[in-house]
Coordinates of C-alpha atoms in Angstrom, one line a residue:
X286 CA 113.3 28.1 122.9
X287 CA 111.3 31.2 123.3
X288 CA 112.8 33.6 121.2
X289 CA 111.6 36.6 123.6
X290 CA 112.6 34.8 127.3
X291 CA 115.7 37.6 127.2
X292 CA 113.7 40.6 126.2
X293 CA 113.0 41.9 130.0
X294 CA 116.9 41.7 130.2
X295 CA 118.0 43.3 127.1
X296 CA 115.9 45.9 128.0
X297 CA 117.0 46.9 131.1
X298 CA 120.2 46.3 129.8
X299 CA 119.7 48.3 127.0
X300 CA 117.9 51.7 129.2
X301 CA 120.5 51.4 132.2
X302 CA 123.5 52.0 129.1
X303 CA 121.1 54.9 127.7
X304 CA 120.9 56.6 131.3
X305 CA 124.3 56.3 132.2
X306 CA 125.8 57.5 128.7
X307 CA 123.4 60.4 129.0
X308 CA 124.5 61.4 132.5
X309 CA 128.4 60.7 131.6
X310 CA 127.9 63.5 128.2
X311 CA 125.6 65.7 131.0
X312 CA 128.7 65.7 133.2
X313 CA 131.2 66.7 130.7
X314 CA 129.1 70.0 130.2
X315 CA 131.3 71.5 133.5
X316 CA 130.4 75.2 134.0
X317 CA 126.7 75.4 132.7
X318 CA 124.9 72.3 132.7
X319 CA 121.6 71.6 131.2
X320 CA 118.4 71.0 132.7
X321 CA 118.1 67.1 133.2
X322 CA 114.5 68.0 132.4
X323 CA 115.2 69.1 129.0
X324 CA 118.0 66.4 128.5
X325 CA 115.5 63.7 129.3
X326 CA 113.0 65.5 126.9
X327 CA 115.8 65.3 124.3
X328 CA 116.3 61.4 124.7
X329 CA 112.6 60.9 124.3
X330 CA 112.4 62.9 121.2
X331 CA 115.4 60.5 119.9
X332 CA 113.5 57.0 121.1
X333 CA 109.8 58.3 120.1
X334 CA 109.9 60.8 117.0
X335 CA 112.7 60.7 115.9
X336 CA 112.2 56.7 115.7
X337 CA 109.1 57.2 114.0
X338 CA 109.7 59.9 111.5
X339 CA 113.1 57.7 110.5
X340 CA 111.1 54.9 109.9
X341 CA 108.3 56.5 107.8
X342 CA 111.0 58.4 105.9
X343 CA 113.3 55.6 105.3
X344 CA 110.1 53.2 104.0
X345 CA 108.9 56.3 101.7
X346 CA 112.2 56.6 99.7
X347 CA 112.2 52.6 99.9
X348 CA 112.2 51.7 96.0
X349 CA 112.9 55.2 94.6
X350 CA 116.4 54.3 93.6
X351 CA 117.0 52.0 90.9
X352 CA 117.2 48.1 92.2
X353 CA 120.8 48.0 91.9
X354 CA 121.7 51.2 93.3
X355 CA 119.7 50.5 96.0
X356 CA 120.5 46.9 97.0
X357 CA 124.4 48.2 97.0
X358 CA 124.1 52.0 98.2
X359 CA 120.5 52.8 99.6
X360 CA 121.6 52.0 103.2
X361 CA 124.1 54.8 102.7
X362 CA 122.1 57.3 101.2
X363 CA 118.4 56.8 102.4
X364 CA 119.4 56.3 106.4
X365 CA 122.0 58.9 106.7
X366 CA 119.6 62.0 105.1
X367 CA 116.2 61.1 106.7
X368 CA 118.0 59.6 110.1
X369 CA 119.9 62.4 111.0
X370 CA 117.1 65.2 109.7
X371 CA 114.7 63.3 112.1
X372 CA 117.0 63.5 114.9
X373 CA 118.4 67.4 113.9
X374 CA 114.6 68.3 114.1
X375 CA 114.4 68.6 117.8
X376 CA 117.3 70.4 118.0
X377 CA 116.4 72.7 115.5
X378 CA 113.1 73.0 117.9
X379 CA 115.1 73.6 120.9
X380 CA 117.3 75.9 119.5
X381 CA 114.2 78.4 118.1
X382 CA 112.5 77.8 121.2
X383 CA 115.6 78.9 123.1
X384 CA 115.5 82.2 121.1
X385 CA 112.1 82.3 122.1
X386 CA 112.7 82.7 125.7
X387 CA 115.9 84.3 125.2
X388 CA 113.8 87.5 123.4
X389 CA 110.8 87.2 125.9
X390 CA 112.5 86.7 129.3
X391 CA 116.8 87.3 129.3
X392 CA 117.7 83.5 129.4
X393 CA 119.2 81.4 126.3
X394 CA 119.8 78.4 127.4
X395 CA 121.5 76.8 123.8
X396 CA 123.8 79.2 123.6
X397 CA 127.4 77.3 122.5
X398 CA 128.7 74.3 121.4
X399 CA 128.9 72.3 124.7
X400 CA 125.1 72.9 124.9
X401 CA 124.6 71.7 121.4
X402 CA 127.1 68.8 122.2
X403 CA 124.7 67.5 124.9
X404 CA 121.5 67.9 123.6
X405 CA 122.5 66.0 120.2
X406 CA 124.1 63.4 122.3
X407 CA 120.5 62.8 124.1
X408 CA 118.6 62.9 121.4
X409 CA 121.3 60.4 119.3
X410 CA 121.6 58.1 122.4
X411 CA 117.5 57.6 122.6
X412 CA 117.4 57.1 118.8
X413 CA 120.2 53.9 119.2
X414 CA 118.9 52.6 122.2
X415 CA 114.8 52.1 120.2
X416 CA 116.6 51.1 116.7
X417 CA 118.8 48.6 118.7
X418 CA 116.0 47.1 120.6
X419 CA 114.2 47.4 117.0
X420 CA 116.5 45.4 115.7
X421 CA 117.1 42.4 118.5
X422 CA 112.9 42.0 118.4
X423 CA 113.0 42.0 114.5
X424 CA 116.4 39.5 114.5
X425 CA 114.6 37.0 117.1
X426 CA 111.8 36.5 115.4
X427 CA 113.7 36.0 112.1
X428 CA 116.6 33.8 113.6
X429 CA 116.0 33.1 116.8
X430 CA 117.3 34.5 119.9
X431 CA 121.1 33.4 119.9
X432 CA 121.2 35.7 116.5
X433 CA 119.6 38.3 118.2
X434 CA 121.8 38.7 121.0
X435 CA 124.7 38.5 118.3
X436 CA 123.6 41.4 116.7
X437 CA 122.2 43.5 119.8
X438 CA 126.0 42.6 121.4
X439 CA 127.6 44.0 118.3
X440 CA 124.9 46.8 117.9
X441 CA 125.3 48.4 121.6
X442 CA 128.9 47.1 122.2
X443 CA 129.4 47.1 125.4
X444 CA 129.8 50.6 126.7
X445 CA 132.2 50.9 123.3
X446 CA 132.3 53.1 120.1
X447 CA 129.4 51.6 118.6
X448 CA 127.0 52.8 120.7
X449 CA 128.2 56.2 120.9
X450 CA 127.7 56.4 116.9
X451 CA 124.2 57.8 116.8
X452 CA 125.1 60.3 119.7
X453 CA 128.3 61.3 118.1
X454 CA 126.4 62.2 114.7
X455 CA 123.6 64.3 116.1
X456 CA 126.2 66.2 118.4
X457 CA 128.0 66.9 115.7
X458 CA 125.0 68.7 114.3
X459 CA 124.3 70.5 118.2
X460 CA 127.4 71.4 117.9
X461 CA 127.2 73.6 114.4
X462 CA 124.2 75.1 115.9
X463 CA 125.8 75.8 119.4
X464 CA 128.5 77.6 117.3
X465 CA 125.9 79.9 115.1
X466 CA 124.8 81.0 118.1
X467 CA 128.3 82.7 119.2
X468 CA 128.7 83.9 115.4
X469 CA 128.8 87.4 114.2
X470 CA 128.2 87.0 110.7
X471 CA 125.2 85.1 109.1
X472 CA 127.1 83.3 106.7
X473 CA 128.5 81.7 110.0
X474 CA 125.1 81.7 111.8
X475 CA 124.2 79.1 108.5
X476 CA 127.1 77.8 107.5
X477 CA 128.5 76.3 111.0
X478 CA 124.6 74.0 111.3
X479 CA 124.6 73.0 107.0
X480 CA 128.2 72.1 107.9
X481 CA 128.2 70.2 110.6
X482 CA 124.8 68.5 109.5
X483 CA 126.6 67.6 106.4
X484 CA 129.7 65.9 108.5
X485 CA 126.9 64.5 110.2
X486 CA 125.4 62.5 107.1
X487 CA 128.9 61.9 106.1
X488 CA 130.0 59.6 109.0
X489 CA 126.9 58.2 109.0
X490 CA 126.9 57.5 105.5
X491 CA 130.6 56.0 105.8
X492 CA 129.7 53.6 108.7
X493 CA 126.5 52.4 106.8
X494 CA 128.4 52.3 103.2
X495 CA 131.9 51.7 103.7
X496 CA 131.6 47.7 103.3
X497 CA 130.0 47.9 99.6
X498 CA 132.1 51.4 98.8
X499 CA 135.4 49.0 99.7
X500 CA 133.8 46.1 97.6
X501 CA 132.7 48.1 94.5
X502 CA 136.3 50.1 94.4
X503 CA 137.8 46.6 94.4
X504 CA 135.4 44.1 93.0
X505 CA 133.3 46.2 90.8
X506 CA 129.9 47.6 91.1
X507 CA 127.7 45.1 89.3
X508 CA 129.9 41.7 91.0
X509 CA 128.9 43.6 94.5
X510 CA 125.5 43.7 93.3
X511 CA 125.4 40.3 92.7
X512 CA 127.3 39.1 95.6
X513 CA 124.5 41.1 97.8
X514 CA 121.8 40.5 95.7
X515 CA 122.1 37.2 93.8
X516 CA 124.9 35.1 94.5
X517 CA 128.7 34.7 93.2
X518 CA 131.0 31.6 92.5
X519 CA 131.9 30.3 96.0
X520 CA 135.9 31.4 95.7
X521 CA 134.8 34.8 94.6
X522 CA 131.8 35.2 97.6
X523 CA 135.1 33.7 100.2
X524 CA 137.2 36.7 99.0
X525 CA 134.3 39.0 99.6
X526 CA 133.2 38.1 102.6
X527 CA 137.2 38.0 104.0
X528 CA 137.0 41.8 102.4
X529 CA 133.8 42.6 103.6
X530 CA 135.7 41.2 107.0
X531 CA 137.9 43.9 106.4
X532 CA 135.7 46.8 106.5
X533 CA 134.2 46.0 109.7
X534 CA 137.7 45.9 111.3
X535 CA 138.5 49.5 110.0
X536 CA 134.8 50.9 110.7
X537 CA 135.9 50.2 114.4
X538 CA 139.0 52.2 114.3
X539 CA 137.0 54.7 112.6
X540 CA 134.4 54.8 115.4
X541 CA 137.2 55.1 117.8
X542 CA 138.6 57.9 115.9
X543 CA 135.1 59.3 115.5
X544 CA 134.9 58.9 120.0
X545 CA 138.4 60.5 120.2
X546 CA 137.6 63.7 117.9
X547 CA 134.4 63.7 120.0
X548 CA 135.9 64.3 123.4
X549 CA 138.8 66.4 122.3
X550 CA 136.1 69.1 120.5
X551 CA 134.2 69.2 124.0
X552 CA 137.9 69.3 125.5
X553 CA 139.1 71.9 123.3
X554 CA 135.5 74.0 124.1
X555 CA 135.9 73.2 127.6
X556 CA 139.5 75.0 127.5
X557 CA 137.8 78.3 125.3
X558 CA 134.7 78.5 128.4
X559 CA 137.1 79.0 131.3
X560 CA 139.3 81.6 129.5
X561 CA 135.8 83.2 128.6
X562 CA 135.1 82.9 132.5
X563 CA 138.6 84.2 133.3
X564 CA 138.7 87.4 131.1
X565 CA 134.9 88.2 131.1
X566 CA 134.6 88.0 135.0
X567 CA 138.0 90.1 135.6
X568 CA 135.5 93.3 134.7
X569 CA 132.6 91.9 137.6
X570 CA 135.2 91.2 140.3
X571 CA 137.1 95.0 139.5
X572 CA 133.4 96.7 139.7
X573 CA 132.5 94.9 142.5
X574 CA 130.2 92.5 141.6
X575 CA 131.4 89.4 143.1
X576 CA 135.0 89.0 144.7
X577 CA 138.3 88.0 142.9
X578 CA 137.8 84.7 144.5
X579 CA 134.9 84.1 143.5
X580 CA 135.7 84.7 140.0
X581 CA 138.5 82.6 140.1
X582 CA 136.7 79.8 141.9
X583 CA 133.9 80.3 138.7
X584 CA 136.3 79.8 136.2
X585 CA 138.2 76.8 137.6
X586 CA 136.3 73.2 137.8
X587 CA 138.9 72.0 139.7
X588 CA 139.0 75.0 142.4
X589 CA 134.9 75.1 142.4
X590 CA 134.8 71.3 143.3
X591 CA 137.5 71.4 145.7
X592 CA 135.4 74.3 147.5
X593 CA 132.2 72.4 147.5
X594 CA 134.1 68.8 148.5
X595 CA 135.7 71.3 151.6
X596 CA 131.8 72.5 152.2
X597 CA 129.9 68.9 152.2
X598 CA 133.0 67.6 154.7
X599 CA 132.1 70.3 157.0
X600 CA 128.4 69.4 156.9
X601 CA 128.1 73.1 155.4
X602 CA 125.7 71.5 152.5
X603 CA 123.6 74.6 151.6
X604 CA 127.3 76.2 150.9
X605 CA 128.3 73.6 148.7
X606 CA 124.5 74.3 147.0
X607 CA 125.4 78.5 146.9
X608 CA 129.0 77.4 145.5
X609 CA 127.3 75.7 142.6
X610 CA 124.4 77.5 142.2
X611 CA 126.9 80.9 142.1
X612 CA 129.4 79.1 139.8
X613 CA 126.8 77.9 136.9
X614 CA 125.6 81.4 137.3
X615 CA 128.8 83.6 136.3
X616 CA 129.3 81.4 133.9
X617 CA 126.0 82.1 132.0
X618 CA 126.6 85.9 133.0
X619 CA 130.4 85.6 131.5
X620 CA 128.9 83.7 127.9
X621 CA 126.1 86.2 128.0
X622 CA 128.7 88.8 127.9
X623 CA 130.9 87.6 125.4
X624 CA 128.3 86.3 123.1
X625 CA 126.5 89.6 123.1
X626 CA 129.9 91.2 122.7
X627 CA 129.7 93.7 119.7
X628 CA 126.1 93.6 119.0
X629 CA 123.5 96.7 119.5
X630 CA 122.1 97.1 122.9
X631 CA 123.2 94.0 125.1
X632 CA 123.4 95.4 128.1
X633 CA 119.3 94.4 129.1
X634 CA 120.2 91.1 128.9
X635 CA 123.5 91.3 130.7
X636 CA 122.0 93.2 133.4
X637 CA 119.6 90.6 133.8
X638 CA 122.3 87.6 134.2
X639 CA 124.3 90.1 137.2
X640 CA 121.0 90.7 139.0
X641 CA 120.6 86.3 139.2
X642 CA 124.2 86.7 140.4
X643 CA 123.0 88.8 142.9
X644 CA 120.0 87.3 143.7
X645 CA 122.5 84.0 144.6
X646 CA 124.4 86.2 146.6
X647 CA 121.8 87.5 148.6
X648 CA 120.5 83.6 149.5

């Protein structure tokens, strides 16, 4: 059987899951979404460089740790640190370049958490969806194509936690940055990206490590080498591979948990934006700026949707185009204000976010 007579299928399989978990994390970003341009960027960087740096870094710390160390741990040490540095890169790139424009021209766009949320998501999501791929090709050659499907089926899951790991870990790292970027202080403007780059490595460290942490706690460290490494007594290798079992089962809960936490933080920032729209905008609407309802409308996804669903209905489409356009841009004039809130001289900047609100206005 030709182990590569599936490949077409896997990977359109494999691109049409990318897209549409890409566009789903997109979507959740509800008052000031990012450029699909730059999200698509961000997916590339994860499938392309990202891939590629990983790969180089993993092979060049191949054999620095001692044989048994490795052979137990060096999937949990080696993959976690230059993995998630490769991906972090990019938004590390985005983020400086963001403060690039932000200085030269008014406009920031990585400026919070849901921001940093996204962008980690698209740049985790095109990392899993090469290294899956990677590792069907590598699996069919090796074991032909029914093991390769096994392991692609278990890798990608099925629009279930395990393909959400990648994403999950490198938004996690967005997400630190997206905070530093509302911080006052520059212990937090440091300390928010080292700490959620460390949770990062963590959870990525568990998923890859949690089989032979589990089996050296209970077996030992040198029987777990052997078991991986050498071989152990039949009875003995039944036991470890029904613990082994084990830790599989509770690495899916934990990716579950891991989904959970992940939607509740964007839930939980969600809920801070609109009271950030509410209260900021309360000042534009009393001076004038844009009407009460307006405001309202801005800070509501629910009222903003309702007004562009009235809109389409009536064929009105260019005001259900204004509606959106105006929403997405009091929002940015609203975190603009409230991010700038307390430092020297925002006002430039601020001024510049009510004159696009303007400019909207005037269409």
């Amino acid at each position: 059987m030709d182990p590569f007579g599936a490949d077409d299928l896997i990977l359109a399989y494999a691109l049409v899951q990318a897209v549409f978990a890409l566009l789903i994390v997109r979507f959740l970003d509800l008052y000031e979404r990012e450029p699909i341009a730059i999200c698509a960027l961000m997916f590339l960087w994860g499938s392309i460089v990202a891939a590629i740096l990983a790969s180089l870094g993993n092979t060049a710390l191949e054999g620095q740790l001692p044989r048994d160390i490795d052979a137990v741990f060096g999937p949990a040490i080696s993959a976690p640190v230059v993995e998630e540095l490769a991906k972090g890169l990019a938004l590390v790139i985005a983020f400086v370049a963001s403060r690039w424009v932000g200085r030269r021209f008014g406009y920031f766009e990585f400026d919070g958490v849901t921001d940093g949320i996204v962008y980690g998501a698209a740049v985790g999501i095109g990392f899993a969806f090469t290294e899956d791929l990677y590792y069907f090709f590598r699996e069919a050659r090796l074991g032909g194509v029914a093991d390769a499907l096994s392991v692609f089926v278990d890798r990608r899951d099925f629009f279930g936690p395990a393909m959400l790991r990648h994403a999950i870990w490198t938004a996690t790292f967005g997400a630190g940055l997206g905070a530093a970027t509302w911080s006052r202080t520059w212990l937090g403007r440091i300390g928010w990206p080292l700490l959620a780059l460390s949770a990062a490595m963590l959870m990525h460290a568990i998923n890859n490590g949690l089989e032979t942490i589990l089996l050296s706690i209970k077996y030992g460290f040198q029987t777990t080498y052997e078991y991986l490494a050498i071989g152990v007594p039949v009875d003995l290798a039944d036991r470890m591979d029904a613990s082994a079992a084990s830790a599989t089962e509770a690495l899916k809960w934990i990716s579950w948990a891991y989904v959970v936490l992940f939607f509740a933080a964007i839930a939980l920032w969600l809920h801070h934006q609109r009271r950030v729209i509410r209260e900021e905008l309360e000042a534009e609407a009393a001076a004038g700026l844009v009407s009460a309802e307006d405001a309202t409308t801005a800070a509501s996804f629910t009222a903003r949707t309702r007004r562009e669903l009235a809109q389409v209905r009536s064929g009105d489409f260019e005001g259900a185009r204004r509606t959106s356009s105006l929403c997405r841009t009091l929002a940015e004039l609203a975190f603009t204000k409230r991010r700038l809130s307390g430092l020297e001289d925002p006002e430039a900047e601020v001024e510049r976010r009510r004159e696009s609100v303007r400019d909207v206005l005037a269409t």
